[in-house]
Amino acid sequence: MSKNYVAALILSLMLPFFSIAQDSNLGNWLIYFGNKQLNQKWNLHHEVQYRNYNAIGDLEQLLLRTGLGYTFNESKNNVLLGYGYILSENYVDNSDNKTSVTEHRIYQQFISKQNIGSVSLSHRYRFEQRFVESDFKMRFRYFLSAKVPLCKPENGNSKFYLSAYNEIFLNTKTSIFDRNRLYGGLGYNLSKNVRIEAGYMNQFFETTSRDQLNIMTFVNF
């Protein structure tokens, strides 16, 4: 599979954003991903996501997540056990009133990485045990992402890159399909350990969808 063919597939993933939105409102997610290498095998993951119904200031969800991971197979695979705290501010019955919902989440995940030429692919399988107020739920997620450099690499690292992913969420009980997220964006490598990315994401459910502008920062320590 050639680099051009993979790039064409990623672009085709991005095109449906403009056709699948139904009753969608544009929001904004500000996201920080951090990764601390404890040694060659072990890593500490941490992230903060500040999700808004609008550009900023109308909180939809605050997500704090951390986890301890172990890398093997020449750094191609990683398994991780983690915990997440989620505070959701949900509107009630299409009114201006909100209700707060707190969730504690335990999750296990497996990541597999591969390269096709200069294109980077990543598969993530995540299983979640969710304690939502007094309710208990479980959910499976599959995440497929691709990253394509857009210019000639400098010192083995291209400054600009194209990013795309699709992630599906499946519940273990009734109403198996939970949601699907489709994303495309443009990234910039500030250094070997820091990069920023901005993109557009459509999150759709059975009958409705939501659009978000995502601004992300990735830091490796």
Short mmCIF file of C-alpha atoms in Angstrom, two decimals:
data_model
loop_
_atom_site.label_atom_id
_atom_site.label_comp_id
_atom_site.label_asym_id
_atom_site.label_seq_id
_atom_site.Cartn_x
_atom_site.Cartn_y
_atom_site.Cartn_z
CA MET A 1 0.00 0.00 0.00
CA SER A 2 1.58 3.29 -1.13
CA LYS A 3 1.76 6.52 0.83
CA ASN A 4 -0.44 8.29 -1.74
CA TYR A 5 -3.11 5.61 -1.42
CA VAL A 6 -3.18 5.89 2.38
CA ALA A 7 -3.35 9.69 2.15
CA ALA A 8 -6.30 9.40 -0.24
CA LEU A 9 -8.09 7.14 2.25
CA ILE A 10 -7.60 9.71 5.02
CA LEU A 11 -8.93 12.52 2.86
CA SER A 12 -11.97 10.41 2.01
CA LEU A 13 -12.61 9.97 5.73
CA MET A 14 -12.68 13.74 6.16
CA LEU A 15 -15.15 14.47 3.34
CA PRO A 16 -18.25 12.98 5.06
CA PHE A 17 -18.03 15.58 7.85
CA PHE A 18 -20.08 17.98 5.77
CA SER A 19 -22.85 15.50 4.93
CA ILE A 20 -23.51 13.46 8.08
CA ALA A 21 -24.33 16.30 10.49
CA GLN A 22 -27.96 16.27 11.63
CA ASP A 23 -29.40 18.88 13.99
CA SER A 24 -25.82 19.71 14.93
CA ASN A 25 -24.50 22.56 17.09
CA LEU A 26 -20.89 23.69 16.91
CA GLY A 27 -18.87 23.40 20.11
CA ASN A 28 -15.21 23.51 21.10
CA TRP A 29 -12.94 21.02 22.88
CA LEU A 30 -9.65 22.15 24.44
CA ILE A 31 -7.50 19.06 25.07
CA TYR A 32 -4.13 18.38 26.67
CA PHE A 33 -2.41 14.99 26.39
CA GLY A 34 0.70 14.31 28.46
CA ASN A 35 2.98 11.28 28.55
CA LYS A 36 5.77 10.81 31.07
CA GLN A 37 8.34 8.09 30.35
CA LEU A 38 9.30 6.56 33.69
CA ASN A 39 11.85 4.31 31.95
CA GLN A 40 12.16 2.46 28.63
CA LYS A 41 9.11 0.29 29.39
CA TRP A 42 6.81 2.14 31.77
CA ASN A 43 4.92 5.37 31.10
CA LEU A 44 2.45 7.60 32.92
CA HIS A 45 -0.40 8.99 30.83
CA HIS A 46 -2.41 12.06 31.86
CA GLU A 47 -4.90 14.29 30.06
CA VAL A 48 -7.33 17.15 30.57
CA GLN A 49 -10.29 17.83 28.28
CA TYR A 50 -12.40 20.99 28.64
CA ARG A 51 -15.44 20.58 26.41
CA ASN A 52 -17.80 23.45 25.65
CA TYR A 53 -21.21 23.71 24.00
CA ASN A 54 -20.04 26.90 22.30
CA ALA A 55 -16.62 28.49 21.60
CA ILE A 56 -15.75 28.66 25.30
CA GLY A 57 -17.46 29.33 28.63
CA ASP A 58 -20.52 27.07 28.36
CA LEU A 59 -19.16 23.89 29.95
CA GLU A 60 -20.38 20.63 28.48
CA GLN A 61 -17.90 18.28 30.13
CA LEU A 62 -14.67 18.31 32.12
CA LEU A 63 -12.64 15.12 31.77
CA LEU A 64 -9.54 14.22 33.79
CA ARG A 65 -7.82 10.96 32.93
CA THR A 66 -4.61 9.21 33.98
CA GLY A 67 -3.09 5.75 33.62
CA LEU A 68 -0.01 3.57 33.96
CA GLY A 69 1.21 1.90 30.77
CA TYR A 70 3.73 -0.73 29.75
CA THR A 71 5.42 -0.72 26.32
CA PHE A 72 6.70 -3.83 24.54
CA ASN A 73 7.37 -5.32 21.10
CA GLU A 74 10.02 -2.73 20.19
CA SER A 75 7.73 0.15 21.26
CA LYS A 76 5.01 -0.93 18.83
CA ASN A 77 2.53 -1.96 21.54
CA ASN A 78 1.35 -0.52 24.84
CA VAL A 79 -1.06 -1.80 27.48
CA LEU A 80 -2.46 0.60 30.06
CA LEU A 81 -4.66 0.60 33.15
CA GLY A 82 -6.28 3.93 33.94
CA TYR A 83 -8.82 6.01 35.82
CA GLY A 84 -10.98 8.92 34.68
CA TYR A 85 -13.08 11.55 36.42
CA ILE A 86 -15.82 13.15 34.32
CA LEU A 87 -18.10 16.05 35.23
CA SER A 88 -20.93 16.62 32.73
CA GLU A 89 -23.19 19.68 32.60
CA ASN A 90 -26.30 18.56 30.72
CA TYR A 91 -29.16 20.77 29.57
CA VAL A 92 -32.60 19.61 30.76
CA ASP A 93 -35.46 19.19 28.25
CA ASN A 94 -34.16 21.77 25.75
CA SER A 95 -34.30 24.48 28.41
CA ASP A 96 -31.62 26.81 29.79
CA ASN A 97 -31.42 24.76 32.98
CA LYS A 98 -28.51 22.39 33.58
CA THR A 99 -27.93 19.35 35.74
CA SER A 100 -24.52 18.07 36.87
CA VAL A 101 -23.62 14.40 36.42
CA THR A 102 -20.46 12.90 37.94
CA GLU A 103 -18.76 9.79 36.59
CA HIS A 104 -15.82 7.73 37.84
CA ARG A 105 -14.33 5.48 35.19
CA ILE A 106 -11.84 2.60 35.21
CA TYR A 107 -10.47 1.55 31.83
CA GLN A 108 -8.05 -0.87 30.21
CA GLN A 109 -6.57 -0.31 26.77
CA PHE A 110 -4.24 -1.82 24.21
CA ILE A 111 -2.49 0.26 21.52
CA SER A 112 -0.80 -1.14 18.43
CA LYS A 113 1.25 1.08 16.09
CA GLN A 114 2.50 0.51 12.58
CA ASN A 115 4.11 2.49 9.77
CA ILE A 116 3.37 2.27 6.05
CA GLY A 117 6.17 4.29 4.51
CA SER A 118 6.04 7.64 6.29
CA VAL A 119 2.38 7.19 7.28
CA SER A 120 1.76 6.33 10.95
CA LEU A 121 -1.24 4.18 11.88
CA SER A 122 -2.51 3.51 15.39
CA HIS A 123 -5.15 1.09 16.67
CA ARG A 124 -6.55 1.53 20.18
CA TYR A 125 -8.87 -0.94 21.91
CA ARG A 126 -10.37 0.36 25.16
CA PHE A 127 -12.75 -1.28 27.65
CA GLU A 128 -14.44 0.97 30.24
CA GLN A 129 -16.22 0.32 33.53
CA ARG A 130 -18.31 3.44 34.20
CA PHE A 131 -19.77 4.46 37.56
CA VAL A 132 -22.26 7.18 36.54
CA GLU A 133 -23.87 8.51 39.74
CA SER A 134 -25.66 5.39 41.08
CA ASP A 135 -25.61 3.54 37.75
CA PHE A 136 -22.97 1.10 36.47
CA LYS A 137 -22.24 0.73 32.74
CA MET A 138 -19.60 -0.89 30.56
CA ARG A 139 -18.47 0.16 27.11
CA PHE A 140 -16.04 -0.92 24.37
CA ARG A 141 -14.25 1.57 22.10
CA TYR A 142 -12.20 1.03 18.94
CA PHE A 143 -10.05 3.91 17.67
CA LEU A 144 -8.20 3.98 14.33
CA SER A 145 -5.99 6.95 13.52
CA ALA A 146 -3.55 7.94 10.78
CA LYS A 147 -0.95 10.68 10.52
CA VAL A 148 0.62 11.79 7.23
CA PRO A 149 3.52 14.28 6.98
CA LEU A 150 2.78 17.15 4.59
CA CYS A 151 6.28 18.39 3.87
CA LYS A 152 9.83 17.15 3.63
CA PRO A 153 11.07 15.93 7.02
CA GLU A 154 13.66 17.98 8.88
CA ASN A 155 16.00 15.84 10.97
CA GLY A 156 13.64 12.92 10.44
CA ASN A 157 10.54 14.84 11.62
CA SER A 158 8.11 16.72 9.37
CA LYS A 159 6.83 19.99 10.82
CA PHE A 160 3.29 19.84 9.41
CA TYR A 161 1.12 16.74 9.21
CA LEU A 162 -2.42 15.66 8.37
CA SER A 163 -4.32 13.74 11.03
CA ALA A 164 -7.56 11.73 10.89
CA TYR A 165 -9.32 9.20 13.07
CA ASN A 166 -12.54 7.31 13.56
CA GLU A 167 -13.70 5.92 16.90
CA ILE A 168 -16.78 3.80 17.56
CA PHE A 169 -18.37 3.30 21.01
CA LEU A 170 -20.38 0.15 21.81
CA ASN A 171 -22.33 -0.52 25.00
CA THR A 172 -22.58 -3.98 26.56
CA LYS A 173 -26.32 -3.71 27.28
CA THR A 174 -29.36 -2.62 25.25
CA SER A 175 -28.84 0.17 22.72
CA ILE A 176 -25.50 -1.34 21.74
CA PHE A 177 -24.44 1.55 19.51
CA ASP A 178 -23.46 4.49 21.69
CA ARG A 179 -21.78 6.95 19.31
CA ASN A 180 -19.17 7.41 16.61
CA ARG A 181 -16.52 10.12 16.29
CA LEU A 182 -15.02 11.15 12.97
CA TYR A 183 -12.16 13.67 12.93
CA GLY A 184 -9.77 15.39 10.56
CA GLY A 185 -7.15 17.99 11.43
CA LEU A 186 -3.84 19.70 10.78
CA GLY A 187 -0.91 19.38 13.18
CA TYR A 188 2.43 21.09 13.75
CA ASN A 189 5.48 19.65 15.52
CA LEU A 190 6.93 22.39 17.74
CA SER A 191 9.76 20.07 18.78
CA LYS A 192 10.52 16.38 19.11
CA ASN A 193 8.41 16.18 22.27
CA VAL A 194 5.69 18.81 21.72
CA ARG A 195 3.06 19.16 19.01
CA ILE A 196 -0.19 21.03 18.57
CA GLU A 197 -3.18 20.09 16.46
CA ALA A 198 -6.44 21.71 15.39
CA GLY A 199 -9.29 19.98 13.62
CA TYR A 200 -12.98 19.34 13.11
CA MET A 201 -14.87 16.44 14.68
CA ASN A 202 -18.38 15.14 14.11
CA GLN A 203 -19.84 13.00 16.87
CA PHE A 204 -23.04 11.26 15.83
CA PHE A 205 -25.57 9.18 17.69
CA GLU A 206 -28.57 7.21 16.41
CA THR A 207 -30.64 10.24 15.41
CA THR A 208 -28.58 13.36 16.16
CA SER A 209 -25.03 14.63 15.86
CA ARG A 210 -22.74 17.26 17.33
CA ASP A 211 -19.87 19.17 15.75
CA GLN A 212 -16.75 20.25 17.61
CA LEU A 213 -13.65 22.24 16.84
CA ASN A 214 -10.78 20.47 18.61
CA ILE A 215 -7.57 22.17 19.74
CA MET A 216 -5.05 19.71 21.17
CA THR A 217 -1.60 19.82 22.71
CA PHE A 218 0.59 16.71 23.02
CA VAL A 219 3.60 16.70 25.37
CA ASN A 220 6.11 13.90 25.99
CA PHE A 221 8.35 14.25 29.03
#
